[in-house]
């Protein structure tokens, strides 16, 4: 089909993968994408031709204070282009500037951010319990050590003199030491040495030193009952605490949780995460027009506006900012990353963008260089 170039329609297009993708950045433009395929089908059926033009700022179009429009909408409004193949969201303000066709595509607007990954957590062994539970456990350990030590000291004080001559009483410090060792040995399930002797056997050992059975005299029965009762309570408590701890720790190791930075606009407003949005997009207009007390208005200061470029995606995949986009665009880039490297290192993503767009230093005027944008 031959046409005079002067009689062809002018289609203004902005770069927005996967719908419109510029393969060259200087006229005559070469473009690809799903909406470009739709335009080609329409042109073939109607027997028309078209030339691609683009706004100098690669902007979709924003209403200016003087009533005019920038970007591709401005080109349509001023008659510099006949039609547009950009995927526009229909708003009342845009309807006043241009005429829209029937909807040809329906999608969702999303805000996405780099998902946190599982990392080594040195504090993971204390997370099965809250700080309150650990505090209660510490208090219980202190009480158990002091109570058992006091029982030993009290028993030594009332022993008959004959028993004292046969087995000299231990000092208060030694009693506290043996009680503490026993309490912690039970807590840590280390029963090789039995440090607290009154209820275990006639002779308990700590290393190679034998400790006399100070609680075996007939006058010590009441103290033996008290000591064994207190020890039994501690054993039961340790059994419950240790069982729950092991269960929680195993559950954390089997199914670790990842804390998401945000899961709603309200939560996003309480973070310091920057959100990138294309200039002149529906999200841009919605944020500007949002009422002060709405969640959308709460993130207004976090929004960074610019035109789309590979650098935007580079900073997105390195976690510099979140991104607002159609779900189809997000899926396109995620699929691009998986199809290239099966994961998402930012440099690989940028290289994939360069490969698909064909932006090479030798052939085109806009090289693909990973240069960070200033916020």
mmCIF file of C-alpha atoms in Angstrom, residues 96-358:
data_model
loop_
_atom_site.group_PDB
_atom_site.id
_atom_site.type_symbol
_atom_site.label_atom_id
_atom_site.label_comp_id
_atom_site.label_asym_id
_atom_site.label_seq_id
_atom_site.Cartn_x
_atom_site.Cartn_y
_atom_site.Cartn_z
ATOM 1 C CA UNK A 96 -12.588 18.928 27.940
ATOM 2 C CA UNK A 97 -9.379 18.897 25.890
ATOM 3 C CA UNK A 98 -9.738 15.886 23.573
ATOM 4 C CA UNK A 99 -12.284 13.309 22.399
ATOM 5 C CA UNK A 100 -11.824 9.747 23.592
ATOM 6 C CA UNK A 101 -12.710 6.560 21.745
ATOM 7 C CA UNK A 102 -14.585 3.684 23.296
ATOM 8 C CA UNK A 103 -12.473 1.893 25.923
ATOM 9 C CA UNK A 104 -10.158 -0.643 24.327
ATOM 10 C CA UNK A 105 -8.296 -1.720 27.463
ATOM 11 C CA UNK A 106 -9.115 -1.930 31.179
ATOM 12 C CA UNK A 107 -6.380 -2.176 33.787
ATOM 13 C CA UNK A 108 -5.643 -1.438 37.430
ATOM 14 C CA UNK A 109 -3.421 1.316 38.781
ATOM 15 C CA UNK A 110 -0.924 -0.106 41.257
ATOM 16 C CA UNK A 111 1.766 1.128 43.621
ATOM 17 C CA UNK A 112 4.623 -1.340 43.944
ATOM 18 C CA UNK A 113 7.877 -1.380 45.876
ATOM 19 C CA UNK A 114 10.910 -3.628 46.185
ATOM 20 C CA UNK A 115 9.861 -6.568 48.341
ATOM 21 C CA UNK A 116 12.149 -7.125 51.344
ATOM 22 C CA UNK A 117 14.128 -10.358 51.285
ATOM 23 C CA UNK A 118 14.893 -12.762 54.095
ATOM 24 C CA UNK A 119 18.189 -11.951 55.772
ATOM 25 C CA UNK A 120 20.123 -13.478 58.627
ATOM 26 C CA UNK A 121 18.606 -12.357 61.902
ATOM 27 C CA UNK A 122 20.992 -12.573 64.826
ATOM 28 C CA UNK A 123 18.125 -11.770 67.202
ATOM 29 C CA UNK A 124 15.971 -14.609 65.894
ATOM 30 C CA UNK A 125 16.524 -16.761 69.011
ATOM 31 C CA UNK A 126 14.789 -14.224 71.251
ATOM 32 C CA UNK A 127 11.837 -13.562 68.938
ATOM 33 C CA UNK A 128 9.743 -16.632 69.915
ATOM 34 C CA UNK A 129 8.797 -14.649 73.031
ATOM 35 C CA UNK A 130 7.948 -11.007 73.517
ATOM 36 C CA UNK A 131 10.039 -8.743 75.718
ATOM 37 C CA UNK A 132 7.357 -8.992 78.411
ATOM 38 C CA UNK A 133 7.626 -12.792 78.545
ATOM 39 C CA UNK A 134 11.415 -12.646 78.714
ATOM 40 C CA UNK A 135 11.142 -10.126 81.551
ATOM 41 C CA UNK A 136 8.751 -12.368 83.490
ATOM 42 C CA UNK A 137 11.075 -15.328 82.939
ATOM 43 C CA UNK A 138 14.051 -13.346 84.255
ATOM 44 C CA UNK A 139 12.102 -12.384 87.380
ATOM 45 C CA UNK A 140 11.070 -16.018 87.883
ATOM 46 C CA UNK A 141 14.723 -17.139 87.619
ATOM 47 C CA UNK A 142 15.792 -14.622 90.249
ATOM 48 C CA UNK A 143 12.946 -15.622 92.584
ATOM 49 C CA UNK A 144 13.726 -19.337 92.186
ATOM 50 C CA UNK A 145 17.445 -18.841 92.876
ATOM 51 C CA UNK A 146 16.844 -16.672 95.918
ATOM 52 C CA UNK A 147 14.081 -18.915 97.332
ATOM 53 C CA UNK A 148 16.125 -22.116 97.035
ATOM 54 C CA UNK A 149 19.171 -20.409 98.508
ATOM 55 C CA UNK A 150 17.110 -19.102 101.436
ATOM 56 C CA UNK A 151 15.761 -22.595 102.109
ATOM 57 C CA UNK A 152 19.297 -23.958 102.250
ATOM 58 C CA UNK A 153 20.452 -21.140 104.535
ATOM 59 C CA UNK A 154 17.473 -21.616 106.863
ATOM 60 C CA UNK A 155 18.013 -25.354 107.059
ATOM 61 C CA UNK A 156 21.693 -24.924 107.869
ATOM 62 C CA UNK A 157 20.790 -22.495 110.652
ATOM 63 C CA UNK A 158 18.475 -24.942 112.511
ATOM 64 C CA UNK A 159 20.501 -28.129 112.091
ATOM 65 C CA UNK A 160 21.549 -29.921 115.291
ATOM 66 C CA UNK A 161 25.121 -29.359 116.435
ATOM 67 C CA UNK A 162 25.971 -33.023 115.839
ATOM 68 C CA UNK A 163 25.013 -32.715 112.191
ATOM 69 C CA UNK A 164 27.033 -29.549 111.863
ATOM 70 C CA UNK A 165 30.156 -31.278 113.197
ATOM 71 C CA UNK A 166 29.686 -34.177 110.755
ATOM 72 C CA UNK A 167 28.941 -31.938 107.813
ATOM 73 C CA UNK A 168 29.934 -28.278 108.133
ATOM 74 C CA UNK A 169 27.313 -25.862 106.812
ATOM 75 C CA UNK A 170 27.936 -24.173 103.515
ATOM 76 C CA UNK A 171 28.259 -20.425 103.333
ATOM 77 C CA UNK A 172 25.422 -18.267 102.059
ATOM 78 C CA UNK A 173 27.396 -17.558 98.887
ATOM 79 C CA UNK A 174 27.960 -21.260 98.227
ATOM 80 C CA UNK A 175 24.253 -21.986 98.734
ATOM 81 C CA UNK A 176 23.322 -19.209 96.322
ATOM 82 C CA UNK A 177 25.845 -20.516 93.804
ATOM 83 C CA UNK A 178 24.590 -24.104 93.948
ATOM 84 C CA UNK A 179 20.961 -22.958 93.713
ATOM 85 C CA UNK A 180 21.699 -20.741 90.736
ATOM 86 C CA UNK A 181 23.588 -23.503 88.963
ATOM 87 C CA UNK A 182 20.717 -25.910 89.481
ATOM 88 C CA UNK A 183 18.070 -23.417 88.290
ATOM 89 C CA UNK A 184 19.989 -22.709 85.095
ATOM 90 C CA UNK A 185 20.887 -26.347 84.475
ATOM 91 C CA UNK A 186 17.183 -27.247 84.497
ATOM 92 C CA UNK A 187 16.306 -24.225 82.334
ATOM 93 C CA UNK A 188 18.934 -25.183 79.750
ATOM 94 C CA UNK A 189 18.137 -28.916 79.994
ATOM 95 C CA UNK A 190 21.719 -29.656 81.149
ATOM 96 C CA UNK A 191 21.342 -32.371 83.802
ATOM 97 C CA UNK A 192 24.862 -33.814 83.828
ATOM 98 C CA UNK A 193 25.538 -32.220 87.191
ATOM 99 C CA UNK A 194 22.967 -31.952 89.952
ATOM 100 C CA UNK A 195 23.811 -28.828 91.873
ATOM 101 C CA UNK A 196 20.945 -28.618 94.315
ATOM 102 C CA UNK A 197 21.054 -31.679 96.528
ATOM 103 C CA UNK A 198 18.133 -31.601 98.973
ATOM 104 C CA UNK A 199 15.670 -33.507 96.772
ATOM 105 C CA UNK A 200 17.773 -35.405 94.246
ATOM 106 C CA UNK A 201 19.788 -38.144 96.046
ATOM 107 C CA UNK A 202 21.663 -38.886 99.230
ATOM 108 C CA UNK A 203 24.839 -37.595 97.607
ATOM 109 C CA UNK A 204 24.835 -35.045 94.789
ATOM 110 C CA UNK A 205 27.945 -34.251 92.839
ATOM 111 C CA UNK A 206 29.356 -31.038 91.490
ATOM 112 C CA UNK A 207 32.463 -32.039 89.621
ATOM 113 C CA UNK A 208 34.238 -34.628 91.810
ATOM 114 C CA UNK A 209 33.413 -33.124 95.205
ATOM 115 C CA UNK A 210 30.753 -35.010 97.209
ATOM 116 C CA UNK A 211 28.236 -32.881 99.076
ATOM 117 C CA UNK A 212 26.884 -34.372 102.320
ATOM 118 C CA UNK A 213 23.164 -35.103 102.535
ATOM 119 C CA UNK A 214 22.230 -32.144 104.674
ATOM 120 C CA UNK A 215 18.515 -32.722 104.252
ATOM 121 C CA UNK A 216 18.457 -36.366 105.346
ATOM 122 C CA UNK A 217 18.093 -35.799 109.079
ATOM 123 C CA UNK A 218 14.627 -36.388 110.619
ATOM 124 C CA UNK A 219 14.346 -32.721 111.631
ATOM 125 C CA UNK A 220 14.701 -31.666 108.003
ATOM 126 C CA UNK A 221 11.551 -33.317 106.624
ATOM 127 C CA UNK A 222 9.531 -30.090 106.512
ATOM 128 C CA UNK A 223 12.363 -28.295 104.743
ATOM 129 C CA UNK A 224 12.710 -31.179 102.267
ATOM 130 C CA UNK A 225 9.005 -30.896 101.405
ATOM 131 C CA UNK A 226 9.286 -27.140 100.880
ATOM 132 C CA UNK A 227 12.422 -27.475 98.766
ATOM 133 C CA UNK A 228 10.965 -30.260 96.635
ATOM 134 C CA UNK A 229 7.714 -28.366 96.162
ATOM 135 C CA UNK A 230 9.554 -25.269 94.989
ATOM 136 C CA UNK A 231 11.783 -27.366 92.728
ATOM 137 C CA UNK A 232 8.749 -29.164 91.297
ATOM 138 C CA UNK A 233 7.077 -25.856 90.464
ATOM 139 C CA UNK A 234 10.247 -24.711 88.718
ATOM 140 C CA UNK A 235 10.524 -27.971 86.759
ATOM 141 C CA UNK A 236 6.922 -27.671 85.566
ATOM 142 C CA UNK A 237 7.385 -24.029 84.577
ATOM 143 C CA UNK A 238 10.583 -24.789 82.673
ATOM 144 C CA UNK A 239 8.887 -27.664 80.851
ATOM 145 C CA UNK A 240 6.072 -25.393 79.627
ATOM 146 C CA UNK A 241 8.390 -22.504 78.727
ATOM 147 C CA UNK A 242 10.893 -24.713 76.871
ATOM 148 C CA UNK A 243 8.193 -26.603 74.950
ATOM 149 C CA UNK A 244 6.497 -23.423 73.755
ATOM 150 C CA UNK A 245 9.850 -21.818 72.917
ATOM 151 C CA UNK A 246 10.970 -24.750 70.769
ATOM 152 C CA UNK A 247 7.609 -24.874 69.004
ATOM 153 C CA UNK A 248 7.628 -21.153 68.206
ATOM 154 C CA UNK A 249 11.249 -21.231 67.073
ATOM 155 C CA UNK A 250 10.595 -24.184 64.782
ATOM 156 C CA UNK A 251 7.537 -22.444 63.324
ATOM 157 C CA UNK A 252 9.617 -19.333 62.604
ATOM 158 C CA UNK A 253 12.295 -21.386 60.867
ATOM 159 C CA UNK A 254 9.810 -23.379 58.789
ATOM 160 C CA UNK A 255 7.623 -20.438 57.759
ATOM 161 C CA UNK A 256 9.566 -17.170 58.182
ATOM 162 C CA UNK A 257 7.627 -13.944 57.954
ATOM 163 C CA UNK A 258 8.615 -10.958 55.857
ATOM 164 C CA UNK A 259 7.418 -7.619 57.142
ATOM 165 C CA UNK A 260 6.079 -5.569 54.240
ATOM 166 C CA UNK A 261 6.868 -1.835 54.279
ATOM 167 C CA UNK A 262 3.221 -0.997 53.560
ATOM 168 C CA UNK A 263 0.016 -2.689 52.503
ATOM 169 C CA UNK A 264 -2.288 0.306 51.999
ATOM 170 C CA UNK A 265 -2.194 4.019 51.236
ATOM 171 C CA UNK A 266 -2.580 4.758 54.954
ATOM 172 C CA UNK A 267 0.489 2.687 55.807
ATOM 173 C CA UNK A 268 2.438 4.194 52.896
ATOM 174 C CA UNK A 269 1.744 7.663 54.288
ATOM 175 C CA UNK A 270 3.486 6.707 57.544
ATOM 176 C CA UNK A 271 6.723 5.739 55.772
ATOM 177 C CA UNK A 272 9.474 7.780 54.147
ATOM 178 C CA UNK A 273 9.269 5.833 50.870
ATOM 179 C CA UNK A 274 9.368 7.977 47.729
ATOM 180 C CA UNK A 275 6.788 7.096 45.077
ATOM 181 C CA UNK A 276 7.606 7.769 41.433
ATOM 182 C CA UNK A 277 4.773 8.740 39.099
ATOM 183 C CA UNK A 278 4.836 9.792 35.427
ATOM 184 C CA UNK A 279 4.191 13.460 34.846
ATOM 185 C CA UNK A 280 0.663 14.081 33.620
ATOM 186 C CA UNK A 281 -0.601 10.651 34.613
ATOM 187 C CA UNK A 282 -3.941 9.887 36.225
ATOM 188 C CA UNK A 283 -2.168 9.345 39.542
ATOM 189 C CA UNK A 284 -0.519 12.757 39.210
ATOM 190 C CA UNK A 285 -3.886 14.458 38.762
ATOM 191 C CA UNK A 286 -5.535 12.393 41.482
ATOM 192 C CA UNK A 287 -2.893 13.307 44.060
ATOM 193 C CA UNK A 288 -3.107 17.009 43.193
ATOM 194 C CA UNK A 289 -6.902 17.027 43.449
ATOM 195 C CA UNK A 290 -7.220 14.820 46.550
ATOM 196 C CA UNK A 291 -8.976 16.313 49.577
ATOM 197 C CA UNK A 292 -6.648 17.149 52.485
ATOM 198 C CA UNK A 293 -8.033 14.475 54.822
ATOM 199 C CA UNK A 294 -7.780 11.561 52.382
ATOM 200 C CA UNK A 295 -5.091 8.840 52.296
ATOM 201 C CA UNK A 296 -4.114 9.909 48.780
ATOM 202 C CA UNK A 297 -3.360 13.425 49.969
ATOM 203 C CA UNK A 298 -1.224 12.078 52.821
ATOM 204 C CA UNK A 299 1.396 10.784 50.363
ATOM 205 C CA UNK A 300 1.532 13.967 48.270
ATOM 206 C CA UNK A 301 4.929 14.997 49.665
ATOM 207 C CA UNK A 302 6.332 11.542 48.898
ATOM 208 C CA UNK A 303 5.501 11.636 45.182
ATOM 209 C CA UNK A 304 8.320 12.277 42.721
ATOM 210 C CA UNK A 305 7.287 13.221 39.167
ATOM 211 C CA UNK A 306 9.289 12.731 35.996
ATOM 212 C CA UNK A 307 8.988 11.318 32.515
ATOM 213 C CA UNK A 308 9.519 7.621 32.015
ATOM 214 C CA UNK A 309 13.030 6.375 31.200
ATOM 215 C CA UNK A 310 15.123 3.252 31.806
ATOM 216 C CA UNK A 311 16.715 5.088 34.723
ATOM 217 C CA UNK A 312 13.330 5.140 36.438
ATOM 218 C CA UNK A 313 13.223 1.361 36.348
ATOM 219 C CA UNK A 314 16.848 1.136 37.489
ATOM 220 C CA UNK A 315 16.086 3.118 40.645
ATOM 221 C CA UNK A 316 12.849 1.209 41.143
ATOM 222 C CA UNK A 317 14.552 -2.181 41.167
ATOM 223 C CA UNK A 318 17.298 -0.933 43.497
ATOM 224 C CA UNK A 319 14.665 0.189 46.000
ATOM 225 C CA UNK A 320 15.228 3.930 45.661
ATOM 226 C CA UNK A 321 11.495 4.473 45.263
ATOM 227 C CA UNK A 322 8.176 2.793 44.699
ATOM 228 C CA UNK A 323 6.428 3.114 41.349
ATOM 229 C CA UNK A 324 2.892 3.836 40.220
ATOM 230 C CA UNK A 325 1.965 2.048 37.034
ATOM 231 C CA UNK A 326 -0.674 0.033 35.301
ATOM 232 C CA UNK A 327 -0.585 -3.571 36.428
ATOM 233 C CA UNK A 328 0.192 -4.604 32.849
ATOM 234 C CA UNK A 329 3.323 -2.440 32.857
ATOM 235 C CA UNK A 330 4.473 -3.882 36.164
ATOM 236 C CA UNK A 331 3.937 -7.459 34.959
ATOM 237 C CA UNK A 332 5.827 -6.616 31.768
ATOM 238 C CA UNK A 333 8.953 -5.585 33.663
ATOM 239 C CA UNK A 334 8.730 -8.461 36.130
ATOM 240 C CA UNK A 335 8.440 -10.866 33.233
ATOM 241 C CA UNK A 336 11.322 -9.104 31.524
ATOM 242 C CA UNK A 337 13.513 -9.715 34.547
ATOM 243 C CA UNK A 338 12.561 -13.355 34.903
ATOM 244 C CA UNK A 339 12.953 -14.112 31.218
ATOM 245 C CA UNK A 340 16.457 -12.638 31.222
ATOM 246 C CA UNK A 341 18.010 -13.770 34.502
ATOM 247 C CA UNK A 342 15.247 -15.401 36.602
ATOM 248 C CA UNK A 343 15.751 -12.735 39.263
ATOM 249 C CA UNK A 344 15.910 -8.969 39.540
ATOM 250 C CA UNK A 345 19.351 -7.420 39.979
ATOM 251 C CA UNK A 346 18.958 -3.829 38.867
ATOM 252 C CA UNK A 347 21.885 -3.812 36.458
ATOM 253 C CA UNK A 348 20.533 -6.894 34.690
ATOM 254 C CA UNK A 349 17.099 -5.306 34.408
ATOM 255 C CA UNK A 350 18.575 -2.166 32.906
ATOM 256 C CA UNK A 351 20.617 -4.221 30.467
ATOM 257 C CA UNK A 352 17.455 -6.069 29.477
ATOM 258 C CA UNK A 353 15.770 -2.717 28.840
ATOM 259 C CA UNK A 354 18.660 -1.655 26.677
ATOM 260 C CA UNK A 355 18.593 -4.922 24.729
ATOM 261 C CA UNK A 356 14.881 -4.744 23.967
ATOM 262 C CA UNK A 357 14.779 -1.054 23.135
ATOM 263 C CA UNK A 358 17.911 -1.311 21.020
#
